PDB file of C-alpha atoms in Angstrom:
ATOM      1  CA  MET A 163      -0.267  -0.030  -0.418  1.00  0.00           C
ATOM      2  CA  GLN A 164       2.721   2.187   1.125  1.00  0.00           C
ATOM      3  CA  SER A 165       4.615   1.297  -2.565  1.00  0.00           C
ATOM      4  CA  ILE A 166       1.440   2.131  -4.058  1.00  0.00           C
ATOM      5  CA  THR A 167       0.584   5.518  -2.651  1.00  0.00           C
ATOM      6  CA  ALA A 168       3.777   6.279  -3.728  1.00  0.00           C
ATOM      7  CA  MET A 169       4.159   5.597  -7.133  1.00  0.00           C
ATOM      8  CA  VAL A 170       0.302   7.653  -7.370  1.00  0.00           C
ATOM      9  CA  VAL A 171       1.368  10.758  -5.633  1.00  0.00           C
ATOM     10  CA  ALA A 172       4.779  10.314  -8.008  1.00  0.00           C
ATOM     11  CA  VAL A 173       2.855   9.927 -10.928  1.00  0.00           C
ATOM     12  CA  GLY A 174       1.256  13.282 -10.175  1.00  0.00           C
ATOM     13  CA  PHE A 175       4.493  15.468  -9.691  1.00  0.00           C
ATOM     14  CA  PHE A 176       6.000  14.050 -12.785  1.00  0.00           C
ATOM     15  CA  ALA A 177       2.362  14.774 -15.020  1.00  0.00           C
ATOM     16  CA  LEU A 178       2.787  19.016 -13.624  1.00  0.00           C
ATOM     17  CA  MET A 179       6.286  18.512 -14.255  1.00  0.00           C
ATOM     18  CA  ASP A 180       5.503  16.985 -17.859  1.00  0.00           C
ATOM     19  CA  SER A 181       3.323  20.720 -18.423  1.00  0.00           C
ATOM     20  CA  VAL A 182       6.290  22.813 -17.595  1.00  0.00           C
ATOM     21  CA  LEU A 183       9.100  21.014 -19.683  1.00  0.00           C
ATOM     22  CA  LYS A 184       6.291  20.981 -22.684  1.00  0.00           C
ATOM     23  CA  THR A 185       6.709  25.069 -22.219  1.00  0.00           C
ATOM     24  CA  LEU A 186      10.430  24.763 -21.811  1.00  0.00           C
ATOM     25  CA  ALA A 187      10.698  23.190 -24.830  1.00  0.00           C
ATOM     26  CA  ASP A 188       9.650  25.800 -26.770  1.00  0.00           C
ATOM     27  CA  HIS A 189      12.928  27.903 -25.803  1.00  0.00           C
ATOM     28  CA  TYR A 190      15.379  26.136 -25.544  1.00  0.00           C
ATOM     29  CA  PRO A 191      16.794  22.753 -26.751  1.00  0.00           C
ATOM     30  CA  ALA A 192      15.742  19.411 -24.988  1.00  0.00           C
ATOM     31  CA  VAL A 193      19.097  18.360 -23.810  1.00  0.00           C
ATOM     32  CA  GLN A 194      19.478  21.318 -21.725  1.00  0.00           C
ATOM     33  CA  VAL A 195      15.834  21.512 -20.281  1.00  0.00           C
ATOM     34  CA  ALA A 196      16.890  18.410 -19.519  1.00  0.00           C
ATOM     35  CA  ALA A 197      20.495  19.804 -17.616  1.00  0.00           C
ATOM     36  CA  LEU A 198      18.268  22.478 -16.017  1.00  0.00           C
ATOM     37  CA  ARG A 199      16.059  19.511 -14.070  1.00  0.00           C
ATOM     38  CA  GLY A 200      18.799  18.268 -12.357  1.00  0.00           C
ATOM     39  CA  LEU A 201      20.558  21.565 -11.846  1.00  0.00           C
ATOM     40  CA  VAL A 202      17.392  23.525 -10.069  1.00  0.00           C
ATOM     41  CA  ALA A 203      16.978  20.233  -8.016  1.00  0.00           C
ATOM     42  CA  LEU A 204      20.361  19.793  -6.688  1.00  0.00           C
ATOM     43  CA  PRO A 205      19.628  22.763  -3.790  1.00  0.00           C
ATOM     44  CA  LEU A 206      16.194  21.227  -2.698  1.00  0.00           C
ATOM     45  CA  VAL A 207      18.546  17.940  -3.183  1.00  0.00           C
ATOM     46  CA  PHE A 208      21.198  18.825  -0.553  1.00  0.00           C
ATOM     47  CA  ALA A 209      18.460  20.813   1.750  1.00  0.00           C
ATOM     48  CA  TYR A 210      16.725  17.058   1.730  1.00  0.00           C
ATOM     49  CA  LEU A 211      19.934  14.905   2.938  1.00  0.00           C
ATOM     50  CA  THR A 212      21.002  17.841   5.480  1.00  0.00           C
ATOM     51  CA  TRP A 213      17.973  17.715   6.974  1.00  0.00           C
ATOM     52  CA  ARG A 214      17.690  13.854   7.301  1.00  0.00           C
ATOM     53  CA  ARG A 215      21.257  14.092   8.420  1.00  0.00           C
ATOM     54  CA  ALA A 216      21.468  11.628   5.401  1.00  0.00           C
ATOM     55  CA  TRP A 217      25.592  12.766   4.350  1.00  0.00           C
ATOM     56  CA  PRO A 218      27.581   9.572   5.753  1.00  0.00           C
ATOM     57  CA  ARG A 219      24.906   7.426   3.729  1.00  0.00           C
ATOM     58  CA  VAL A 220      25.606   8.696   0.006  1.00  0.00           C
ATOM     59  CA  TRP A 221      29.350   7.655  -0.142  1.00  0.00           C
ATOM     60  CA  HIS A 222      28.690   3.902   0.150  1.00  0.00           C
ATOM     61  CA  LEU A 223      27.470   3.257  -3.124  1.00  0.00           C
ATOM     62  CA  ARG A 224      27.981   1.034  -6.283  1.00  0.00           C
ATOM     63  CA  TRP A 225      29.724   3.705  -8.977  1.00  0.00           C
ATOM     64  CA  PRO A 226      28.822   1.692 -12.221  1.00  0.00           C
ATOM     65  CA  LEU A 227      24.793   1.301 -11.289  1.00  0.00           C
ATOM     66  CA  HIS A 228      24.894   4.693 -10.715  1.00  0.00           C
ATOM     67  CA  LEU A 229      26.392   5.593 -13.682  1.00  0.00           C
ATOM     68  CA  LEU A 230      24.038   3.773 -15.827  1.00  0.00           C
ATOM     69  CA  ARG A 231      21.325   5.389 -13.815  1.00  0.00           C
ATOM     70  CA  GLY A 232      22.598   9.127 -14.767  1.00  0.00           C
ATOM     71  CA  VAL A 233      23.204   7.944 -18.756  1.00  0.00           C
ATOM     72  CA  LEU A 234      19.165   6.952 -18.476  1.00  0.00           C
ATOM     73  CA  ALA A 235      18.091   9.485 -17.077  1.00  0.00           C
ATOM     74  CA  VAL A 236      19.252  12.009 -19.696  1.00  0.00           C
ATOM     75  CA  ALA A 237      18.652  10.121 -22.176  1.00  0.00           C
ATOM     76  CA  MET A 238      15.224   9.589 -20.704  1.00  0.00           C
ATOM     77  CA  LEU A 239      14.822  13.604 -19.755  1.00  0.00           C
ATOM     78  CA  SER A 240      15.713  14.970 -23.470  1.00  0.00           C
ATOM     79  CA  LEU A 241      13.752  11.974 -25.785  1.00  0.00           C
ATOM     80  CA  PHE A 242      10.996  12.694 -23.889  1.00  0.00           C
ATOM     81  CA  THR A 243      11.048  16.048 -23.740  1.00  0.00           C
ATOM     82  CA  TYR A 244      11.908  15.989 -27.512  1.00  0.00           C
ATOM     83  CA  GLY A 245       9.207  13.888 -28.234  1.00  0.00           C
ATOM     84  CA  VAL A 246       6.393  16.356 -26.126  1.00  0.00           C
ATOM     85  CA  HIS A 247       7.370  18.973 -27.916  1.00  0.00           C
ATOM     86  CA  GLY A 248       6.442  17.579 -31.661  1.00  0.00           C
ATOM     87  CA  LEU A 249       3.278  15.975 -30.189  1.00  0.00           C
ATOM     88  CA  PRO A 250       0.457  16.113 -28.230  1.00  0.00           C
ATOM     89  CA  LEU A 251       0.911  15.106 -24.522  1.00  0.00           C
ATOM     90  CA  SER A 252      -1.938  12.681 -24.206  1.00  0.00           C
ATOM     91  CA  ASN A 253      -0.372  11.193 -27.328  1.00  0.00           C
ATOM     92  CA  ALA A 254       2.908  11.066 -25.799  1.00  0.00           C
ATOM     93  CA  TYR A 255       1.528   9.853 -22.365  1.00  0.00           C
ATOM     94  CA  THR A 256      -0.312   7.331 -24.981  1.00  0.00           C
ATOM     95  CA  LEU A 257       3.746   5.818 -26.086  1.00  0.00           C
ATOM     96  CA  PHE A 258       5.089   6.266 -22.750  1.00  0.00           C
ATOM     97  CA  PHE A 259       2.782   3.521 -21.048  1.00  0.00           C
ATOM     98  CA  ILE A 260       4.560   0.920 -22.540  1.00  0.00           C
ATOM     99  CA  ALA A 261       7.399   1.288 -19.413  1.00  0.00           C
ATOM    100  CA  PRO A 262       5.123  -0.469 -17.106  1.00  0.00           C
ATOM    101  CA  LEU A 263       5.016  -3.678 -19.522  1.00  0.00           C
ATOM    102  CA  LEU A 264       8.898  -3.262 -20.207  1.00  0.00           C
ATOM    103  CA  ILE A 265       9.448  -3.014 -16.604  1.00  0.00           C
ATOM    104  CA  THR A 266       7.476  -6.262 -15.525  1.00  0.00           C
ATOM    105  CA  LEU A 267       9.893  -7.841 -18.188  1.00  0.00           C
ATOM    106  CA  LEU A 268      12.304  -6.219 -17.381  1.00  0.00           C
ATOM    107  CA  ALA A 269      11.832  -7.551 -13.652  1.00  0.00           C
ATOM    108  CA  ILE A 270      11.562 -11.116 -14.092  1.00  0.00           C
ATOM    109  CA  PRO A 271      15.876 -11.490 -15.508  1.00  0.00           C
ATOM    110  CA  VAL A 272      17.619  -8.328 -13.615  1.00  0.00           C
ATOM    111  CA  LEU A 273      15.515  -8.886 -10.185  1.00  0.00           C
ATOM    112  CA  GLY A 274      14.738 -12.020 -10.181  1.00  0.00           C
ATOM    113  CA  GLU A 275      11.101 -11.375  -9.873  1.00  0.00           C
ATOM    114  CA  ARG A 276       8.486 -14.214 -10.330  1.00  0.00           C
ATOM    115  CA  VAL A 277       5.089 -11.919 -12.286  1.00  0.00           C
ATOM    116  CA  PRO A 278       1.970 -13.685 -11.051  1.00  0.00           C
ATOM    117  CA  ARG A 279      -0.521 -14.463 -14.407  1.00  0.00           C
ATOM    118  CA  THR A 280      -2.989 -12.240 -12.816  1.00  0.00           C
ATOM    119  CA  HIS A 281      -0.268  -9.116 -12.920  1.00  0.00           C
ATOM    120  CA  TRP A 282      -0.190  -9.511 -16.821  1.00  0.00           C
ATOM    121  CA  TRP A 283      -4.233  -9.205 -17.251  1.00  0.00           C
ATOM    122  CA  ALA A 284      -4.080  -5.933 -15.180  1.00  0.00           C
ATOM    123  CA  ILE A 285      -1.327  -4.530 -17.221  1.00  0.00           C
ATOM    124  CA  ALA A 286      -3.096  -5.923 -20.605  1.00  0.00           C
ATOM    125  CA  ALA A 287      -6.424  -3.848 -19.205  1.00  0.00           C
ATOM    126  CA  GLY A 288      -4.897  -0.929 -18.487  1.00  0.00           C
ATOM    127  CA  LEU A 289      -3.056  -0.437 -22.262  1.00  0.00           C
ATOM    128  CA  ALA A 290      -6.206  -0.916 -23.439  1.00  0.00           C
ATOM    129  CA  GLY A 291      -8.082   1.170 -21.246  1.00  0.00           C
ATOM    130  CA  VAL A 292      -5.242   3.477 -22.519  1.00  0.00           C
ATOM    131  CA  LEU A 293      -6.009   2.994 -25.980  1.00  0.00           C
ATOM    132  CA  VAL A 294      -9.667   3.199 -25.393  1.00  0.00           C
ATOM    133  CA  ALA A 295      -9.289   7.027 -23.555  1.00  0.00           C
ATOM    134  CA  MET A 296      -6.763   8.483 -26.141  1.00  0.00           C
ATOM    135  CA  ARG A 297      -7.914   6.903 -29.266  1.00  0.00           C
ATOM    136  CA  PRO A 298      -4.490   7.181 -31.182  1.00  0.00           C
ATOM    137  CA  SER A 299      -4.690   7.968 -34.945  1.00  0.00           C
ATOM    138  CA  PRO A 300      -2.421   5.403 -37.238  1.00  0.00           C
ATOM    139  CA  GLY A 301      -0.617   8.666 -38.746  1.00  0.00           C
ATOM    140  CA  ALA A 302      -0.675  10.006 -34.940  1.00  0.00           C
ATOM    141  CA  PHE A 303       2.818   9.123 -34.032  1.00  0.00           C
ATOM    142  CA  VAL A 304       4.850   9.046 -36.715  1.00  0.00           C
ATOM    143  CA  GLY A 305       8.044  10.327 -37.354  1.00  0.00           C
ATOM    144  CA  TRP A 306      11.058  11.369 -34.861  1.00  0.00           C
ATOM    145  CA  ALA A 307       8.943  12.802 -31.663  1.00  0.00           C
ATOM    146  CA  GLY A 308       7.258   9.473 -31.477  1.00  0.00           C
ATOM    147  CA  LEU A 309       9.917   7.237 -31.760  1.00  0.00           C
ATOM    148  CA  ALA A 310      11.978   9.433 -29.058  1.00  0.00           C
ATOM    149  CA  VAL A 311       9.042   8.848 -27.078  1.00  0.00           C
ATOM    150  CA  LEU A 312       9.049   5.118 -26.853  1.00  0.00           C
ATOM    151  CA  GLY A 313      12.961   5.581 -26.129  1.00  0.00           C
ATOM    152  CA  ALA A 314      12.300   7.704 -23.605  1.00  0.00           C
ATOM    153  CA  ALA A 315       9.869   4.983 -22.180  1.00  0.00           C
ATOM    154  CA  ALA A 316      12.433   2.409 -22.714  1.00  0.00           C
ATOM    155  CA  CYS A 317      15.040   4.235 -20.492  1.00  0.00           C
ATOM    156  CA  TYR A 318      12.305   5.190 -17.908  1.00  0.00           C
ATOM    157  CA  ALA A 319      11.976   1.457 -17.255  1.00  0.00           C
ATOM    158  CA  ALA A 320      15.799   0.512 -17.509  1.00  0.00           C
ATOM    159  CA  SER A 321      16.550   3.071 -14.687  1.00  0.00           C
ATOM    160  CA  ALA A 322      13.993   1.699 -12.273  1.00  0.00           C
ATOM    161  CA  VAL A 323      14.844  -1.257 -12.122  1.00  0.00           C
ATOM    162  CA  SER A 324      18.176  -0.895 -12.285  1.00  0.00           C
ATOM    163  CA  GLY A 325      17.151   2.092  -8.894  1.00  0.00           C
ATOM    164  CA  ARG A 326      15.096  -1.333  -7.354  1.00  0.00           C
ATOM    165  CA  LEU A 327      18.883  -2.967  -7.652  1.00  0.00           C
ATOM    166  CA  LEU A 328      20.082  -0.091  -6.371  1.00  0.00           C
ATOM    167  CA  CYS A 329      17.774  -0.333  -3.397  1.00  0.00           C
ATOM    168  CA  ARG A 330      18.674  -3.935  -2.049  1.00  0.00           C
ATOM    169  CA  SER A 331      22.828  -1.982  -1.058  1.00  0.00           C
ATOM    170  CA  ASP A 332      21.910   1.294  -1.636  1.00  0.00           C
ATOM    171  CA  ALA A 333      20.938   4.189   0.215  1.00  0.00           C
ATOM    172  CA  PRO A 334      17.471   5.838  -0.883  1.00  0.00           C
ATOM    173  CA  GLU A 335      18.939   9.374  -0.299  1.00  0.00           C
ATOM    174  CA  SER A 336      21.826   8.315  -2.698  1.00  0.00           C
ATOM    175  CA  LEU A 337      19.510   7.192  -5.540  1.00  0.00           C
ATOM    176  CA  VAL A 338      18.047  10.361  -5.536  1.00  0.00           C
ATOM    177  CA  LEU A 339      21.648  12.546  -5.162  1.00  0.00           C
ATOM    178  CA  TRP A 340      23.396  10.651  -7.369  1.00  0.00           C
ATOM    179  CA  SER A 341      20.405  10.689 -10.413  1.00  0.00           C
ATOM    180  CA  MET A 342      20.598  14.431 -10.305  1.00  0.00           C
ATOM    181  CA  VAL A 343      24.631  15.454  -9.725  1.00  0.00           C
ATOM    182  CA  MET A 344      24.667  12.851 -12.952  1.00  0.00           C
ATOM    183  CA  MET A 345      22.054  14.691 -14.618  1.00  0.00           C
ATOM    184  CA  ALA A 346      23.041  18.299 -14.561  1.00  0.00           C
ATOM    185  CA  VAL A 347      26.359  17.381 -15.144  1.00  0.00           C
ATOM    186  CA  PHE A 348      26.065  15.433 -18.258  1.00  0.00           C
ATOM    187  CA  GLY A 349      23.093  17.275 -19.716  1.00  0.00           C
ATOM    188  CA  THR A 350      25.741  20.395 -19.220  1.00  0.00           C
ATOM    189  CA  ALA A 351      28.204  18.942 -20.603  1.00  0.00           C
ATOM    190  CA  LEU A 352      26.296  18.207 -23.729  1.00  0.00           C
ATOM    191  CA  ALA A 353      24.474  20.753 -23.547  1.00  0.00           C
ATOM    192  CA  LEU A 354      26.850  23.580 -23.947  1.00  0.00           C
ATOM    193  CA  PRO A 355      27.642  23.616 -27.347  1.00  0.00           C
ATOM    194  CA  GLY A 356      24.579  24.591 -28.023  1.00  0.00           C
ATOM    195  CA  TRP A 357      23.242  26.664 -24.691  1.00  0.00           C
ATOM    196  CA  VAL A 358      20.319  29.257 -24.796  1.00  0.00           C
ATOM    197  CA  PRO A 359      21.106  31.779 -22.203  1.00  0.00           C
ATOM    198  CA  VAL A 360      18.079  31.571 -19.182  1.00  0.00           C
ATOM    199  CA  ARG A 361      15.518  33.762 -19.836  1.00  0.00           C
ATOM    200  CA  ALA A 362      14.377  36.089 -16.492  1.00  0.00           C
ATOM    201  CA  ALA A 363      10.394  34.983 -16.862  1.00  0.00           C
ATOM    202  CA  ASP A 364      11.714  31.639 -17.135  1.00  0.00           C
ATOM    203  CA  GLY A 365      12.221  32.080 -13.416  1.00  0.00           C
ATOM    204  CA  TRP A 366       9.200  30.469 -12.559  1.00  0.00           C
ATOM    205  CA  LEU A 367       8.927  27.364 -14.535  1.00  0.00           C
ATOM    206  CA  LEU A 368      12.327  26.763 -13.142  1.00  0.00           C
ATOM    207  CA  LEU A 369      10.715  26.608  -9.927  1.00  0.00           C
ATOM    208  CA  ALA A 370       7.608  24.669 -10.800  1.00  0.00           C
ATOM    209  CA  LEU A 371      10.762  22.195 -12.411  1.00  0.00           C
ATOM    210  CA  ALA A 372      12.485  21.595  -9.450  1.00  0.00           C
ATOM    211  CA  VAL A 373      10.061  20.930  -7.127  1.00  0.00           C
ATOM    212  CA  THR A 374       7.543  19.078  -9.238  1.00  0.00           C
ATOM    213  CA  GLY A 375      10.572  17.116 -10.171  1.00  0.00           C
ATOM    214  CA  PHE A 376      13.015  16.773  -7.042  1.00  0.00           C
ATOM    215  CA  GLY A 377       8.744  15.321  -5.143  1.00  0.00           C
ATOM    216  CA  GLY A 378       8.832  13.403  -7.926  1.00  0.00           C
ATOM    217  CA  GLN A 379      11.914  11.455  -7.494  1.00  0.00           C
ATOM    218  CA  LEU A 380      11.935  11.450  -3.904  1.00  0.00           C
ATOM    219  CA  ALA A 381       8.255   9.551  -4.366  1.00  0.00           C
ATOM    220  CA  ILE A 382       9.140   6.976  -7.003  1.00  0.00           C
ATOM    221  CA  THR A 383      12.579   5.690  -5.203  1.00  0.00           C
ATOM    222  CA  GLN A 384      10.241   4.905  -2.220  1.00  0.00           C
ATOM    223  CA  ALA A 385       7.987   3.053  -4.270  1.00  0.00           C
ATOM    224  CA  PHE A 386      10.530   0.816  -5.764  1.00  0.00           C
ATOM    225  CA  ARG A 387      12.117   0.226  -3.341  1.00  0.00           C
ATOM    226  CA  HIS A 388       8.860  -1.585  -0.753  1.00  0.00           C
ATOM    227  CA  GLY A 389       7.446  -2.764  -3.815  1.00  0.00           C
ATOM    228  CA  GLN A 390       7.391  -5.946  -6.711  1.00  0.00           C
ATOM    229  CA  ALA A 391       8.256  -3.363  -9.436  1.00  0.00           C
ATOM    230  CA  SER A 392       6.090  -6.072 -11.078  1.00  0.00           C
ATOM    231  CA  ALA A 393       2.670  -4.714  -8.807  1.00  0.00           C
ATOM    232  CA  VAL A 394       4.040  -0.638  -8.683  1.00  0.00           C
ATOM    233  CA  ALA A 395       4.187  -0.108 -12.185  1.00  0.00           C
ATOM    234  CA  PRO A 396       0.849  -0.444 -13.290  1.00  0.00           C
ATOM    235  CA  PHE A 397      -0.101   2.178 -11.398  1.00  0.00           C
ATOM    236  CA  GLU A 398       1.437   4.527 -13.365  1.00  0.00           C
ATOM    237  CA  TYR A 399      -1.579   5.260 -15.339  1.00  0.00           C
ATOM    238  CA  THR A 400      -3.064   6.930 -12.751  1.00  0.00           C
ATOM    239  CA  ALA A 401      -1.116  10.094 -15.014  1.00  0.00           C
ATOM    240  CA  LEU A 402      -4.667   9.946 -17.208  1.00  0.00           C
ATOM    241  CA  ALA A 403      -6.348  10.955 -14.380  1.00  0.00           C
ATOM    242  CA  TRP A 404      -3.846  13.440 -13.075  1.00  0.00           C
ATOM    243  CA  GLY A 405      -3.833  14.982 -16.584  1.00  0.00           C
ATOM    244  CA  LEU A 406      -8.007  14.795 -16.751  1.00  0.00           C
ATOM    245  CA  GLY A 407      -7.530  16.887 -13.201  1.00  0.00           C
ATOM    246  CA  LEU A 408      -4.745  19.373 -14.842  1.00  0.00           C
ATOM    247  CA  ASP A 409      -6.785  19.676 -18.000  1.00  0.00           C
ATOM    248  CA  TRP A 410      -9.777  20.447 -15.943  1.00  0.00           C
ATOM    249  CA  VAL A 411      -7.881  23.212 -13.549  1.00  0.00           C
ATOM    250  CA  PHE A 412      -6.037  25.020 -15.650  1.00  0.00           C
ATOM    251  CA  TRP A 413      -7.476  24.868 -19.385  1.00  0.00           C
ATOM    252  CA  GLN A 414     -11.383  24.465 -18.166  1.00  0.00           C
ATOM    253  CA  THR A 415     -11.513  21.404 -20.621  1.00  0.00           C
ATOM    254  CA  LEU A 416     -13.729  18.170 -19.690  1.00  0.00           C
ATOM    255  CA  PRO A 417     -13.272  14.293 -21.099  1.00  0.00           C
ATOM    256  CA  ASP A 418     -15.338  12.655 -23.584  1.00  0.00           C
ATOM    257  CA  GLY A 419     -16.889   9.634 -23.041  1.00  0.00           C
ATOM    258  CA  TYR A 420     -14.047   7.828 -24.728  1.00  0.00           C
ATOM    259  CA  THR A 421     -12.261   9.079 -22.445  1.00  0.00           C
ATOM    260  CA  LEU A 422     -14.033   8.227 -19.229  1.00  0.00           C
ATOM    261  CA  LEU A 423     -14.253   4.939 -20.191  1.00  0.00           C
ATOM    262  CA  GLY A 424     -10.927   4.124 -21.136  1.00  0.00           C
ATOM    263  CA  ALA A 425     -10.133   5.985 -17.122  1.00  0.00           C
ATOM    264  CA  ALA A 426     -12.634   3.671 -16.007  1.00  0.00           C
ATOM    265  CA  ILE A 427     -10.956   0.095 -17.511  1.00  0.00           C
ATOM    266  CA  ILE A 428      -7.622   1.755 -16.222  1.00  0.00           C
ATOM    267  CA  VAL A 429      -9.224   2.059 -12.558  1.00  0.00           C
ATOM    268  CA  ALA A 430     -10.540  -1.096 -12.818  1.00  0.00           C
ATOM    269  CA  SER A 431      -7.894  -3.425 -13.277  1.00  0.00           C
ATOM    270  CA  GLY A 432      -5.582  -0.915 -10.939  1.00  0.00           C
ATOM    271  CA  ILE A 433      -8.259  -1.566  -8.236  1.00  0.00           C
ATOM    272  CA  TYR A 434      -8.112  -5.617  -8.846  1.00  0.00           C
ATOM    273  CA  LEU A 435      -4.268  -5.316  -9.043  1.00  0.00           C
ATOM    274  CA  LEU A 436      -4.626  -4.201  -5.495  1.00  0.00           C
ATOM    275  CA  ARG A 437      -7.434  -7.101  -4.016  1.00  0.00           C
ATOM    276  CA  HIS A 438      -5.005  -9.051  -5.613  1.00  0.00           C
ATOM    277  CA  GLU A 439      -2.048  -8.297  -3.862  1.00  0.00           C
ATOM    278  CA  ARG A 440      -3.984  -7.456  -0.601  1.00  0.00           C
ATOM    279  CA  VAL A 441      -5.648 -11.193  -0.307  1.00  0.00           C
ATOM    280  CA  HIS A 442      -2.117 -12.650  -1.677  1.00  0.00           C
ATOM    281  CA  ALA A 443      -0.422 -10.545   1.373  1.00  0.00           C
ATOM    282  CA  GLN A 444      -2.752 -11.559   4.019  1.00  0.00           C
ATOM    283  CA  ALA A 445      -2.586 -15.547   3.055  1.00  0.00           C
ATOM    284  CA  ASP A 446       1.008 -15.718   3.132  1.00  0.00           C
ATOM    285  CA  ILE A 447       0.856 -13.486   7.188  1.00  0.00           C
ATOM    286  CA  HIS A 448      -1.292 -16.162   7.876  1.00  0.00           C
ATOM    287  CA  THR A 449       0.617 -19.242   6.404  1.00  0.00           C
ATOM    288  CA  SER A 450       3.420 -17.829   8.652  1.00  0.00           C
ATOM    289  CA  THR A 451       1.822 -17.686  11.024  1.00  0.00           C
ATOM    290  CA  GLU A 452      -0.081 -20.873  11.578  1.00  0.00           C
ATOM    291  CA  HIS A 453       3.395 -22.220  10.510  1.00  0.00           C
ATOM    292  CA  PRO A 454       6.631 -20.728  11.759  1.00  0.00           C
TER     293      PRO A 454
END
């Protein structure tokens, strides 16, 4: 339950961040937006580590996996920013929702997780709900923007699974810190040749980028730290609900019948999976109590 709640909160933060990314992409290259994401988050990360007195814990880490996550983070955010700049956000989400399935597939060989059949059905139902809600047209994703979002989904899935692997040995604070540091360093190095001066008017957007990105990073790290990756991943689909809410609050738009039907399918699949996890968890507790 804690992991699922953390995932829903993380998706909400990232939905807000995606709106900021799309706005910034009108004025800056995609890789520079990724660099700015890391740079503006660092002060919050440093303050968080100081408040948690976690600095002694962030130096004991497995560097190869952290370097891999840093590269994946820059690639994922750059590709996604490029994609949402060329595609409507709803179409980009439709493509990016392939990530939970990729996480489940990677969790089998990398994490050694056993994926129950009900998880596969829940993921398939969630994907079907997304397609119903978004109704992607045949030519909507043709081009580099669509391929970029697919690449971002693959990078995200690999980063999530490697983060779950790191949580077995490294402190969660180290995952947050080094992911942001490497995003800032690697992203800035790649963006320097075409760096565009940051406009003063975009200061409030950078602040929003820092807060939403930092909050989402903390929440998603917590989600994959304690929860089975194949069980937590399907709750990525709640991004549709966050998107609908943001559309209503900021743009006063209402969803049509297809969108509501798709949302119902997604929510139903998530509730089914949650009930399945709770029943099996209670059964395991009961069994361990009777047979210590």
